[in-house]
C-alpha positions as YAML, in Angstrom:
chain: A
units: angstrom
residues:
- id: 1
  name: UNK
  ca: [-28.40, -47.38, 39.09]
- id: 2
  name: UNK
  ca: [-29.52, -44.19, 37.94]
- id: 3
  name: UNK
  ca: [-28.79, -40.68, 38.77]
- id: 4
  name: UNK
  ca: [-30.38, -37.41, 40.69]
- id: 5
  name: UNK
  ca: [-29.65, -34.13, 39.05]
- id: 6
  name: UNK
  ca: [-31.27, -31.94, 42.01]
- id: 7
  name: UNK
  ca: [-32.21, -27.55, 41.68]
- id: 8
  name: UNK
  ca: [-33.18, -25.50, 44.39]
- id: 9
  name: UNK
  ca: [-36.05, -23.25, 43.68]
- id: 10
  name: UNK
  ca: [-36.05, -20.32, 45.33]
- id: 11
  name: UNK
  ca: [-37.20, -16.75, 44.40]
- id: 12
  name: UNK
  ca: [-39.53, -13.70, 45.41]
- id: 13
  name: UNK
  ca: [-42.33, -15.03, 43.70]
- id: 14
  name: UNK
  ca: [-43.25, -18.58, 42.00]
- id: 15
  name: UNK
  ca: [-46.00, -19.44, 40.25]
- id: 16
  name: UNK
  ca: [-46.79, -23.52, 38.94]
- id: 17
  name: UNK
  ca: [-49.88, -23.72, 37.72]
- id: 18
  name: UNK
  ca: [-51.12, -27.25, 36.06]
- id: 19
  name: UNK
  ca: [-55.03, -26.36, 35.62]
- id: 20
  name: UNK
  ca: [-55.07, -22.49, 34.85]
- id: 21
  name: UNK
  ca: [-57.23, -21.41, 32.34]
- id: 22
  name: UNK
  ca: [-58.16, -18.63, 30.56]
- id: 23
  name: UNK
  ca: [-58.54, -15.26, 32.99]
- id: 24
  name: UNK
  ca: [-57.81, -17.34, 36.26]
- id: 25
  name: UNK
  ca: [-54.38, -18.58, 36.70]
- id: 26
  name: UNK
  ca: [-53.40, -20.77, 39.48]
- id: 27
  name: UNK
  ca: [-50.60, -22.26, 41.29]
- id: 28
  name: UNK
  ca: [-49.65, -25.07, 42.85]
- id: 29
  name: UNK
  ca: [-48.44, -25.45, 46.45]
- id: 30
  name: UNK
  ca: [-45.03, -26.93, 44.88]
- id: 31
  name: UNK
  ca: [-43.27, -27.11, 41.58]
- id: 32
  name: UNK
  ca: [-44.65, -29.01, 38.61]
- id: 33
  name: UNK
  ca: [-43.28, -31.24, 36.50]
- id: 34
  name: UNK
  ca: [-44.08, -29.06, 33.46]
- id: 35
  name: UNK
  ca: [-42.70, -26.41, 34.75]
- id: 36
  name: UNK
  ca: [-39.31, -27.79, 35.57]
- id: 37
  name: UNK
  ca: [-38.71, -29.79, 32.78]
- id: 38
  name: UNK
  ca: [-39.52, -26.69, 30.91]
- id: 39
  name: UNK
  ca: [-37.16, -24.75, 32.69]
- id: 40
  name: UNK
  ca: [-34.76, -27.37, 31.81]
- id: 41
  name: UNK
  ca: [-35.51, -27.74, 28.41]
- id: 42
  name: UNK
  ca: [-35.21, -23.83, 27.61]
- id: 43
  name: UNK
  ca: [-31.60, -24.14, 29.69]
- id: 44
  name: UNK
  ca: [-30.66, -26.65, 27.18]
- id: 45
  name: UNK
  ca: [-32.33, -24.41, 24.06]
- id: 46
  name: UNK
  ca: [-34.81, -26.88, 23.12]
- id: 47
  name: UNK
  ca: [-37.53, -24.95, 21.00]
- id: 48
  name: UNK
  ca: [-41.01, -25.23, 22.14]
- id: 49
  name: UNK
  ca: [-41.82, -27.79, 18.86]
- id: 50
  name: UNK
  ca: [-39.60, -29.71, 19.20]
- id: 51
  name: UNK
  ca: [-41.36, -32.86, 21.02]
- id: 52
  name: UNK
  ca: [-38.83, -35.32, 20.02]
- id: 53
  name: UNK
  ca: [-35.91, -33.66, 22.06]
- id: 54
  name: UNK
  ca: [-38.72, -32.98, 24.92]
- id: 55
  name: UNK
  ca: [-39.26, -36.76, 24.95]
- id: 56
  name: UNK
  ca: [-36.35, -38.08, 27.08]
- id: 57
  name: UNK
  ca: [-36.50, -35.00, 29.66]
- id: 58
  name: UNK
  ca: [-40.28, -35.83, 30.19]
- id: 59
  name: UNK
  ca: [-39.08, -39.24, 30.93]
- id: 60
  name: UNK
  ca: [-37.32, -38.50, 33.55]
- id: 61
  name: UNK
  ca: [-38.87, -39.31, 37.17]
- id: 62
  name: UNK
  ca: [-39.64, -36.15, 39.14]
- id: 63
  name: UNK
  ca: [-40.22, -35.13, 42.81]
- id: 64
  name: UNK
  ca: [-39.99, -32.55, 44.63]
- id: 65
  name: UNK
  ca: [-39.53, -31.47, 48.12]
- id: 66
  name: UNK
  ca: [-41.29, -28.01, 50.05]
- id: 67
  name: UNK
  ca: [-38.63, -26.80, 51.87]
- id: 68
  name: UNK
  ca: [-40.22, -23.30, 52.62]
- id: 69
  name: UNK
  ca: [-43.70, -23.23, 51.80]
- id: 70
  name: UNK
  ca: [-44.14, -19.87, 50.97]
- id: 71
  name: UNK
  ca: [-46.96, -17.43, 51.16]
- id: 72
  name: UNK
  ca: [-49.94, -17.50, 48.32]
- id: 73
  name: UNK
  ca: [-50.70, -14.02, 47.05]
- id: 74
  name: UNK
  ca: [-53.14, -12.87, 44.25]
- id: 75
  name: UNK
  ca: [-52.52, -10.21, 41.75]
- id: 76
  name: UNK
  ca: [-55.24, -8.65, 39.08]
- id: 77
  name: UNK
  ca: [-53.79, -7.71, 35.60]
- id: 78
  name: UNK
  ca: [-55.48, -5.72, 33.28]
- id: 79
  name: UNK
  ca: [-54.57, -5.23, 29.26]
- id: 80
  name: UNK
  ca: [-55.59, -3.01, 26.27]
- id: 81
  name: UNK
  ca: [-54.92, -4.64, 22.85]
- id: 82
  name: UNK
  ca: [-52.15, -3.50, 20.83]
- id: 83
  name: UNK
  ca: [-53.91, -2.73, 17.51]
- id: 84
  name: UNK
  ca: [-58.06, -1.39, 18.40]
- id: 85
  name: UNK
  ca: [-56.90, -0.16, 22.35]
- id: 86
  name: UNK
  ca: [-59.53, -1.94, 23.42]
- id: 87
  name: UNK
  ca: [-59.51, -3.45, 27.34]
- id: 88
  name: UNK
  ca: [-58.94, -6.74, 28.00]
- id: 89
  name: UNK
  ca: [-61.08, -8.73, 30.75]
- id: 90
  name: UNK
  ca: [-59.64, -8.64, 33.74]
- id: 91
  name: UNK
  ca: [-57.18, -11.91, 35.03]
- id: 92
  name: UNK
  ca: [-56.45, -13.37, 37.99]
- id: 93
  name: UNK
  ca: [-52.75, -14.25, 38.59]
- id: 94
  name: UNK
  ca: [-51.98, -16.56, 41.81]
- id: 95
  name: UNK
  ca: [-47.87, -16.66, 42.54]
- id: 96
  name: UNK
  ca: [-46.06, -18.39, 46.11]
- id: 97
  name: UNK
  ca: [-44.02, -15.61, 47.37]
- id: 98
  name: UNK
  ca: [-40.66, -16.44, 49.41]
- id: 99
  name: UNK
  ca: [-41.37, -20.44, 49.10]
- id: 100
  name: UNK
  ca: [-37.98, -22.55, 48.67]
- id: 101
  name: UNK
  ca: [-38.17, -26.32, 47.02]
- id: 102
  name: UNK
  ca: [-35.50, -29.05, 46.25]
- id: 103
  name: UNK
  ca: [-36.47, -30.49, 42.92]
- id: 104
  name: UNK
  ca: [-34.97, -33.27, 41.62]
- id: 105
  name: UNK
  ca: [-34.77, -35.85, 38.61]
- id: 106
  name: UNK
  ca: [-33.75, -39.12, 38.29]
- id: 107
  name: UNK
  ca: [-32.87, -40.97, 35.16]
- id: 108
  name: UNK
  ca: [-29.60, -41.17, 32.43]
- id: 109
  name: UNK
  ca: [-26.62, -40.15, 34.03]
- id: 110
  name: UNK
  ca: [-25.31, -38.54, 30.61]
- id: 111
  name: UNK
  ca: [-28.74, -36.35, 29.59]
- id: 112
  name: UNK
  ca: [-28.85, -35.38, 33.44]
- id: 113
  name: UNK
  ca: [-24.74, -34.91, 33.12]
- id: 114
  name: UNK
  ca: [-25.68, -32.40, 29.98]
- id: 115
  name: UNK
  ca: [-28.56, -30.86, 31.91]
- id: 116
  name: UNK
  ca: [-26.57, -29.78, 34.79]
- id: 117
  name: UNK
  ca: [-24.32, -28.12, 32.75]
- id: 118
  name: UNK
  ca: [-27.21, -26.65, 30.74]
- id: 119
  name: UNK
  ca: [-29.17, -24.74, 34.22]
- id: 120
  name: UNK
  ca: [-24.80, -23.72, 34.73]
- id: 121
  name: UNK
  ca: [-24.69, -22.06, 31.29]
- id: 122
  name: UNK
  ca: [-28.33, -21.46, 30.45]
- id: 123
  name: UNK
  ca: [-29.35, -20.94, 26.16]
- id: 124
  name: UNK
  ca: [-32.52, -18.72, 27.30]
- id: 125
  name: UNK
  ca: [-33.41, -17.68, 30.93]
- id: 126
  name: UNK
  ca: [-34.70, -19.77, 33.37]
- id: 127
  name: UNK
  ca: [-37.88, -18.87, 35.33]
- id: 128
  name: UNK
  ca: [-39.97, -20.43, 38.23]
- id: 129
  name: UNK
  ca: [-43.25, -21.22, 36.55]
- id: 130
  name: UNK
  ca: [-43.54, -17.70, 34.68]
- id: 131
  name: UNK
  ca: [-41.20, -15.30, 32.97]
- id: 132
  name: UNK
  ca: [-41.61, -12.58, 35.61]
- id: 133
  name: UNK
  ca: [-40.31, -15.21, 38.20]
- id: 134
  name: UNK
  ca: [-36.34, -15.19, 38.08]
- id: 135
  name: UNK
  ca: [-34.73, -17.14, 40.10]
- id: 136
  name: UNK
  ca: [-33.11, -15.44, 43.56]
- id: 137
  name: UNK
  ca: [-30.11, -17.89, 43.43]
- id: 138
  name: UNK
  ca: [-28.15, -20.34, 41.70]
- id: 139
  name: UNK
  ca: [-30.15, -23.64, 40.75]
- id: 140
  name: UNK
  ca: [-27.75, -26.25, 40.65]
- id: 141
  name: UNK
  ca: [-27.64, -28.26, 43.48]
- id: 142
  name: UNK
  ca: [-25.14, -30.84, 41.96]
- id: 143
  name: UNK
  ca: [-25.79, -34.56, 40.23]
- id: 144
  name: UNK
  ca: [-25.91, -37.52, 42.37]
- id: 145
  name: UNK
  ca: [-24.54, -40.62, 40.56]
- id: 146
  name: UNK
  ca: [-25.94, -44.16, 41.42]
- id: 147
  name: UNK
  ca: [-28.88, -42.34, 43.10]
- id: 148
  name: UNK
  ca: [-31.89, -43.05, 44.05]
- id: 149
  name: UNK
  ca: [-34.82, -40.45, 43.99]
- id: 150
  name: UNK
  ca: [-36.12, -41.04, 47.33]
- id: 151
  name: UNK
  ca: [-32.83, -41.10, 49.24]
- id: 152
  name: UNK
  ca: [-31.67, -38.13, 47.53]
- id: 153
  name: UNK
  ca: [-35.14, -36.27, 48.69]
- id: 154
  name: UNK
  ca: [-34.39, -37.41, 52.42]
- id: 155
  name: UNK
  ca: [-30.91, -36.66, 52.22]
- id: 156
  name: UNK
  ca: [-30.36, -33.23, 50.69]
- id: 157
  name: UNK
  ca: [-29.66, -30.31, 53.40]
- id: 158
  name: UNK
  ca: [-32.75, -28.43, 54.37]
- id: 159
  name: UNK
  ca: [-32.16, -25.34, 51.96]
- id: 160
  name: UNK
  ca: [-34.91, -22.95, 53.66]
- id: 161
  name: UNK
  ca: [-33.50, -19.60, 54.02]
- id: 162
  name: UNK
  ca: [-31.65, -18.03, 57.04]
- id: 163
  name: UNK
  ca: [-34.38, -15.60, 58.31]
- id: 164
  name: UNK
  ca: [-37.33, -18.19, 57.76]
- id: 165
  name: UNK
  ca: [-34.75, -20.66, 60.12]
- id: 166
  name: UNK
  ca: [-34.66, -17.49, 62.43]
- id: 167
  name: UNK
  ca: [-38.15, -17.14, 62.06]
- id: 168
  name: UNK
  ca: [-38.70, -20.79, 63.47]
- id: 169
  name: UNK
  ca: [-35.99, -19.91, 66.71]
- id: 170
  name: UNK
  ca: [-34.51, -22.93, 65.33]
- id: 171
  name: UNK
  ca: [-36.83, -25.57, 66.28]
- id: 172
  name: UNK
  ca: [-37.47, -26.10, 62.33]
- id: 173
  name: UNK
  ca: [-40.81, -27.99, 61.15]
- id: 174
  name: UNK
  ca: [-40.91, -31.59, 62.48]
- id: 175
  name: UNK
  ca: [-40.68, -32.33, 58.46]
- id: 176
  name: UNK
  ca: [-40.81, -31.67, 55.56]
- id: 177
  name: UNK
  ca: [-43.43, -32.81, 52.29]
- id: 178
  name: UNK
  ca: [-42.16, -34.89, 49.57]
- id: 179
  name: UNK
  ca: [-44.45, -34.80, 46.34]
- id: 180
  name: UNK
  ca: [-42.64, -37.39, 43.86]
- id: 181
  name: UNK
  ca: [-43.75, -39.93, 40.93]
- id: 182
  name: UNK
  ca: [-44.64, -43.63, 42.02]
- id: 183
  name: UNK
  ca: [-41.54, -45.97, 41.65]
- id: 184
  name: UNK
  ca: [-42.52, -49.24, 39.83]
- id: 185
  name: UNK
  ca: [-44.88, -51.45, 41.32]
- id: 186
  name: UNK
  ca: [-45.63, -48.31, 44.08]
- id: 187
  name: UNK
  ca: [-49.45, -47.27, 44.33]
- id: 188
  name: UNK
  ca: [-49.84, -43.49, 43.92]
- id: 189
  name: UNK
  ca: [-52.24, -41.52, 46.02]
- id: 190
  name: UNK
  ca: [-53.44, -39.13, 43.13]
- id: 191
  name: UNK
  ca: [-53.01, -38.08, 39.34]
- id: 192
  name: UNK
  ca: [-52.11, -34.71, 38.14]
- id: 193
  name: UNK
  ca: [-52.51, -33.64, 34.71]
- id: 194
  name: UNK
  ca: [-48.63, -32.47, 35.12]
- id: 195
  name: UNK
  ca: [-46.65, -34.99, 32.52]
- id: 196
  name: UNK
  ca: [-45.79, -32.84, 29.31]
- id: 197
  name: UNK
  ca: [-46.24, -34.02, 25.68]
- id: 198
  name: UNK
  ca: [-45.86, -31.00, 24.06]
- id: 199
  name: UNK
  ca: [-45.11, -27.47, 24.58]
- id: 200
  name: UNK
  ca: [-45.58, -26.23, 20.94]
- id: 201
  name: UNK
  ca: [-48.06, -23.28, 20.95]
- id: 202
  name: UNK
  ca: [-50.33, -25.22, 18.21]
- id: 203
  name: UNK
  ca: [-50.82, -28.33, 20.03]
- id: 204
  name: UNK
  ca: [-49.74, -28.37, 23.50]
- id: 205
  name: UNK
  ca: [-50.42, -31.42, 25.56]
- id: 206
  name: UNK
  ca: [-49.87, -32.68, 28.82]
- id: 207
  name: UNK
  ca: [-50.91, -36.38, 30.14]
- id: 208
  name: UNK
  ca: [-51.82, -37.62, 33.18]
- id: 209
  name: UNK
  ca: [-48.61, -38.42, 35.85]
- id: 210
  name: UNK
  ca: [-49.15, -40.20, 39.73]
- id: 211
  name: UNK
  ca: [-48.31, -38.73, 42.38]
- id: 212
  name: UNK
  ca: [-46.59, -39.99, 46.22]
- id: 213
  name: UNK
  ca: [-46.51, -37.67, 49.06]
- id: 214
  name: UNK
  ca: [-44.75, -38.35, 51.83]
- id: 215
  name: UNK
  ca: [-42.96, -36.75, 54.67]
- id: 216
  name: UNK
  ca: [-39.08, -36.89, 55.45]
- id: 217
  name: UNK
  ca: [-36.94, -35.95, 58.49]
- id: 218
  name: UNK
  ca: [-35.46, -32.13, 58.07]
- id: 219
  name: UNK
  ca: [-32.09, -32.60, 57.01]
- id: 220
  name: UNK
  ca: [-29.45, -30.93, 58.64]
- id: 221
  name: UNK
  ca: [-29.02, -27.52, 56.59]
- id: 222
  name: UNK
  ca: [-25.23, -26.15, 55.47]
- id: 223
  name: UNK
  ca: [-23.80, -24.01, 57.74]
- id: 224
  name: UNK
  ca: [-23.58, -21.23, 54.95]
- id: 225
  name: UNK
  ca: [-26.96, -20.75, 53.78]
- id: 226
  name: UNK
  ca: [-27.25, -21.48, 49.76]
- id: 227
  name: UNK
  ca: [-29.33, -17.71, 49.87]
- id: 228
  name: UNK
  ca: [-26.76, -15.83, 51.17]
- id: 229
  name: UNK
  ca: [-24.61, -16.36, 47.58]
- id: 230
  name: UNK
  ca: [-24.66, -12.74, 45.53]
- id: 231
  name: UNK
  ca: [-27.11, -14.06, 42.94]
- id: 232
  name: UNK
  ca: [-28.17, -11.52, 39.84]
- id: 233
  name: UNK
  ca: [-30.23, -12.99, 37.49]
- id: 234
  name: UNK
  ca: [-29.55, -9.83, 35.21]
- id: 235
  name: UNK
  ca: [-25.77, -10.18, 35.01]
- id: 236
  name: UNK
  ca: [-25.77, -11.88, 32.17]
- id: 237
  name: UNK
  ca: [-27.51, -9.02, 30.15]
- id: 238
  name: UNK
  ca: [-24.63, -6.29, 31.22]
- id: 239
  name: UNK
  ca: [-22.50, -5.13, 28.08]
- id: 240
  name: UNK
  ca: [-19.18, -6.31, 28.64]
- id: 241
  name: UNK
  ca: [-17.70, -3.39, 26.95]
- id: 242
  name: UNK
  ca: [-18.56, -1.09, 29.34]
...
Protein backbone atom coordinates (compact mmCIF):
# COMPACT_ATOMS: atom_id res chain seq x y z
CA UNK A 1 0.00 0.00 0.00
CA UNK A 2 1.06 3.38 -0.48
CA UNK A 3 0.91 6.49 1.48
CA UNK A 4 -1.05 10.09 1.70
CA UNK A 5 1.10 12.98 2.72
CA UNK A 6 -1.97 15.57 2.96
CA UNK A 7 -1.49 20.03 3.28
CA UNK A 8 -4.12 22.29 3.97
CA UNK A 9 -4.17 25.32 1.82
CA UNK A 10 -5.38 28.11 3.25
CA UNK A 11 -4.50 31.85 2.94
CA UNK A 12 -5.89 35.48 2.11
CA UNK A 13 -5.38 35.08 -1.38
CA UNK A 14 -4.49 31.99 -3.82
CA UNK A 15 -3.89 32.02 -7.13
CA UNK A 16 -3.38 28.39 -9.48
CA UNK A 17 -3.30 29.15 -12.72
CA UNK A 18 -2.56 26.18 -15.43
CA UNK A 19 -3.37 28.25 -18.81
CA UNK A 20 -2.22 31.93 -18.00
CA UNK A 21 -0.48 33.63 -20.50
CA UNK A 22 1.18 36.55 -21.15
CA UNK A 23 -0.85 39.88 -19.65
CA UNK A 24 -3.89 37.68 -18.45
CA UNK A 25 -3.28 35.43 -15.60
CA UNK A 26 -5.80 33.05 -14.37
CA UNK A 27 -6.72 30.77 -11.67
CA UNK A 28 -8.18 27.81 -11.09
CA UNK A 29 -11.17 27.08 -8.85
CA UNK A 30 -8.72 24.61 -6.81
CA UNK A 31 -5.06 23.89 -6.46
CA UNK A 32 -2.96 22.50 -9.29
CA UNK A 33 -0.79 19.96 -9.46
CA UNK A 34 2.04 22.27 -10.62
CA UNK A 35 1.59 24.36 -8.18
CA UNK A 36 1.81 22.00 -5.27
CA UNK A 37 4.40 19.90 -6.30
CA UNK A 38 6.22 23.10 -6.79
CA UNK A 39 5.56 24.21 -3.50
CA UNK A 40 6.90 20.98 -2.44
CA UNK A 41 9.79 20.85 -4.42
CA UNK A 42 11.08 24.48 -3.30
CA UNK A 43 10.31 23.06 0.56
CA UNK A 44 12.69 20.38 -0.22
CA UNK A 45 15.30 23.03 -2.16
CA UNK A 46 15.07 21.44 -5.42
CA UNK A 47 16.35 24.12 -8.02
CA UNK A 48 14.08 24.94 -10.80
CA UNK A 49 16.59 22.74 -13.42
CA UNK A 50 16.81 20.23 -11.88
CA UNK A 51 14.16 17.79 -13.72
CA UNK A 52 15.67 14.66 -12.54
CA UNK A 53 14.93 15.33 -8.74
CA UNK A 54 11.39 16.86 -10.02
CA UNK A 55 10.75 13.44 -11.58
CA UNK A 56 9.60 11.28 -8.63
CA UNK A 57 7.47 14.26 -6.95
CA UNK A 58 5.61 14.65 -10.37
CA UNK A 59 4.95 11.04 -10.03
CA UNK A 60 3.17 11.20 -7.32
CA UNK A 61 -0.83 10.91 -7.65
CA UNK A 62 -2.58 14.16 -6.72
CA UNK A 63 -6.09 15.32 -5.63
CA UNK A 64 -7.42 17.70 -4.04
CA UNK A 65 -10.42 18.59 -2.08
CA UNK A 66 -12.43 22.44 -1.96
CA UNK A 67 -13.09 22.76 1.40
CA UNK A 68 -13.93 26.58 1.27
CA UNK A 69 -14.34 27.73 -2.09
CA UNK A 70 -13.33 31.06 -1.81
CA UNK A 71 -14.18 34.25 -3.54
CA UNK A 72 -12.54 35.11 -7.22
CA UNK A 73 -11.22 38.65 -7.33
CA UNK A 74 -9.29 40.49 -10.16
CA UNK A 75 -6.44 42.83 -9.73
CA UNK A 76 -4.69 45.15 -12.63
CA UNK A 77 -0.84 45.58 -12.31
CA UNK A 78 0.98 48.00 -14.06
CA UNK A 79 5.10 48.18 -14.54
CA UNK A 80 7.80 50.59 -15.85
CA UNK A 81 11.04 48.83 -16.95
CA UNK A 82 13.98 49.05 -14.87
CA UNK A 83 16.59 50.32 -17.38
CA UNK A 84 14.51 52.89 -20.37
CA UNK A 85 11.34 53.70 -17.58
CA UNK A 86 9.26 52.82 -20.06
CA UNK A 87 5.43 51.40 -19.09
CA UNK A 88 4.64 48.09 -19.30
CA UNK A 89 1.12 46.87 -20.81
CA UNK A 90 -1.18 46.52 -18.44
CA UNK A 91 -1.92 42.64 -16.75
CA UNK A 92 -4.61 41.03 -15.47
CA UNK A 93 -4.02 39.05 -12.22
CA UNK A 94 -7.03 36.62 -11.06
CA UNK A 95 -6.34 35.25 -7.19
CA UNK A 96 -9.27 33.05 -4.81
CA UNK A 97 -9.45 35.06 -1.75
CA UNK A 98 -10.31 33.24 1.73
CA UNK A 99 -10.71 29.65 -0.17
CA UNK A 100 -9.41 26.59 2.08
CA UNK A 101 -8.35 23.07 0.23
CA UNK A 102 -7.04 19.64 1.54
CA UNK A 103 -4.41 18.57 -0.92
CA UNK A 104 -3.00 15.46 -0.85
CA UNK A 105 -0.41 12.94 -2.49
CA UNK A 106 -0.13 9.51 -2.64
CA UNK A 107 2.88 7.47 -3.51
CA UNK A 108 6.52 6.25 -1.62
CA UNK A 109 6.14 6.31 1.88
CA UNK A 110 9.95 7.42 2.30
CA UNK A 111 10.00 10.57 -0.47
CA UNK A 112 6.47 11.53 1.08
CA UNK A 113 8.21 10.70 4.75
CA UNK A 114 11.11 13.37 3.54
CA UNK A 115 8.51 15.73 2.10
CA UNK A 116 6.60 16.15 5.21
CA UNK A 117 9.46 17.03 6.96
CA UNK A 118 10.53 19.31 4.11
CA UNK A 119 6.82 21.74 4.15
CA UNK A 120 7.94 21.36 8.51
CA UNK A 121 11.37 22.90 7.88
CA UNK A 122 10.99 24.60 4.51
CA UNK A 123 14.73 25.40 2.24
CA UNK A 124 12.84 28.50 0.47
CA UNK A 125 9.26 29.77 1.26
CA UNK A 126 6.31 28.19 0.38
CA UNK A 127 3.51 30.04 -1.49
CA UNK A 128 -0.07 29.21 -2.78
CA UNK A 129 0.30 29.47 -6.52
CA UNK A 130 2.34 32.90 -6.42
CA UNK A 131 5.00 34.46 -4.25
CA UNK A 132 2.70 37.17 -2.89
CA UNK A 133 0.42 34.27 -1.58
CA UNK A 134 1.87 33.06 1.92
CA UNK A 135 0.31 30.71 3.50
CA UNK A 136 -2.20 31.83 6.66
CA UNK A 137 -1.34 28.57 8.56
CA UNK A 138 0.66 25.63 8.99
CA UNK A 139 0.51 23.11 5.92
CA UNK A 140 1.12 19.88 7.25
CA UNK A 141 -1.71 17.94 7.77
CA UNK A 142 0.26 14.71 8.71
CA UNK A 143 1.25 11.37 6.44
CA UNK A 144 -1.13 8.60 6.24
CA UNK A 145 0.68 5.22 5.92
CA UNK A 146 -0.99 2.30 3.95
CA UNK A 147 -3.35 4.95 2.46
CA UNK A 148 -5.33 5.21 -0.08
CA UNK A 149 -5.97 8.58 -1.96
CA UNK A 150 -9.59 8.44 -2.10
CA UNK A 151 -10.29 7.36 1.48
CA UNK A 152 -7.96 9.82 2.77
CA UNK A 153 -10.00 12.66 0.64
CA UNK A 154 -13.37 11.36 2.29
CA UNK A 155 -11.92 10.99 5.54
CA UNK A 156 -9.93 14.08 6.48
CA UNK A 157 -11.90 16.64 8.90
CA UNK A 158 -13.64 19.39 7.05
CA UNK A 159 -10.84 22.13 7.61
CA UNK A 160 -13.09 25.27 6.46
CA UNK A 161 -12.57 28.01 8.81
CA UNK A 162 -14.60 28.93 11.98
CA UNK A 163 -16.43 32.09 10.71
CA UNK A 164 -17.20 30.55 7.14
CA UNK A 165 -18.81 27.41 9.56
CA UNK A 166 -20.59 30.39 11.37
CA UNK A 167 -21.38 31.82 8.24
CA UNK A 168 -23.29 28.52 7.19
CA UNK A 169 -25.31 28.52 11.01
CA UNK A 170 -23.86 25.19 10.96
CA UNK A 171 -25.82 23.40 8.46
CA UNK A 172 -22.41 23.09 6.34
CA UNK A 173 -22.64 22.32 2.40
CA UNK A 174 -24.32 18.94 1.74
CA UNK A 175 -20.56 18.15 0.31
CA UNK A 176 -17.83 18.81 -0.64
CA UNK A 177 -15.77 18.54 -4.46
CA UNK A 178 -13.03 16.16 -4.89
CA UNK A 179 -10.78 16.95 -8.05
CA UNK A 180 -8.13 13.92 -8.07
CA UNK A 181 -6.05 11.85 -10.83
CA UNK A 182 -7.78 8.61 -12.31
CA UNK A 183 -6.66 5.43 -10.36
CA UNK A 184 -5.66 2.61 -12.83
CA UNK A 185 -8.08 1.25 -15.04
CA UNK A 186 -10.56 4.47 -13.82
CA UNK A 187 -11.97 6.65 -16.82
CA UNK A 188 -11.30 10.36 -16.22
CA UNK A 189 -13.85 12.98 -17.04
CA UNK A 190 -11.28 15.62 -18.44
CA UNK A 191 -7.47 16.48 -19.09
CA UNK A 192 -5.67 19.40 -17.75
CA UNK A 193 -2.48 20.53 -19.00
CA UNK A 194 -1.43 20.44 -15.07
CA UNK A 195 1.39 17.43 -14.96
CA UNK A 196 4.92 19.20 -14.71
CA UNK A 197 8.03 18.21 -16.74
CA UNK A 198 10.01 20.96 -16.10
CA UNK A 199 10.17 24.08 -14.23
CA UNK A 200 13.56 25.40 -15.57
CA UNK A 201 13.04 28.98 -16.92
CA UNK A 202 14.62 27.83 -20.47
CA UNK A 203 12.41 25.03 -21.17
CA UNK A 204 9.53 24.66 -18.99
CA UNK A 205 7.02 21.98 -19.74
CA UNK A 206 4.03 20.62 -18.47
CA UNK A 207 2.03 17.42 -20.00
CA UNK A 208 -1.26 16.53 -20.09
CA UNK A 209 -2.76 14.78 -16.52
CA UNK A 210 -6.78 13.27 -16.14
CA UNK A 211 -8.81 14.40 -14.02
CA UNK A 212 -11.96 12.69 -11.50
CA UNK A 213 -14.33 14.87 -9.75
CA UNK A 214 -16.40 13.68 -7.40
CA UNK A 215 -18.28 14.66 -4.34
CA UNK A 216 -17.72 13.32 -0.65
CA UNK A 217 -19.74 13.55 2.60
CA UNK A 218 -18.42 16.72 4.87
CA UNK A 219 -16.35 15.23 7.36
CA UNK A 220 -16.80 16.00 10.77
CA UNK A 221 -14.36 19.10 11.41
CA UNK A 222 -11.88 19.22 14.77
CA UNK A 223 -13.29 20.82 17.48
CA UNK A 224 -10.28 23.39 17.49
CA UNK A 225 -10.27 24.88 14.21
CA UNK A 226 -6.70 24.28 12.31
CA UNK A 227 -7.08 28.51 11.59
CA UNK A 228 -7.22 29.50 14.88
CA UNK A 229 -3.20 28.33 15.37
CA UNK A 230 -0.90 31.77 15.65
CA UNK A 231 0.55 31.28 12.17
CA UNK A 232 3.38 34.01 10.86
CA UNK A 233 4.73 33.25 7.78
CA UNK A 234 7.44 36.04 8.48
CA UNK A 235 8.86 34.53 11.67
CA UNK A 236 11.32 32.91 10.18
CA UNK A 237 12.95 36.16 8.74
CA UNK A 238 13.22 37.87 12.47
CA UNK A 239 17.00 38.31 13.60
CA UNK A 240 17.47 36.15 16.40
CA UNK A 241 19.87 38.46 17.97
CA UNK A 242 17.60 40.92 18.71
Amino acid sequence: MSSVLVLRLAGPMQSWGASSRFTRRTTESAPTKSGVIGLLAGAAGIQRGDDARLAPLAALRFGVRIDQPGTRIRDFQTAHHGVTGKSMPLSERFYLADAVFVAALEGDHVLLADLDAAVRTPVYPPFLGRRSCPPAAPLELGLHEDARLETVLESVPWQASAWYRRRLRGQGPEGLSVLREAAAGERSADALRDQPLSFSAAHRRHALRTVVTTTVPVPRPRAAAASAVRHDPFDALEDESS
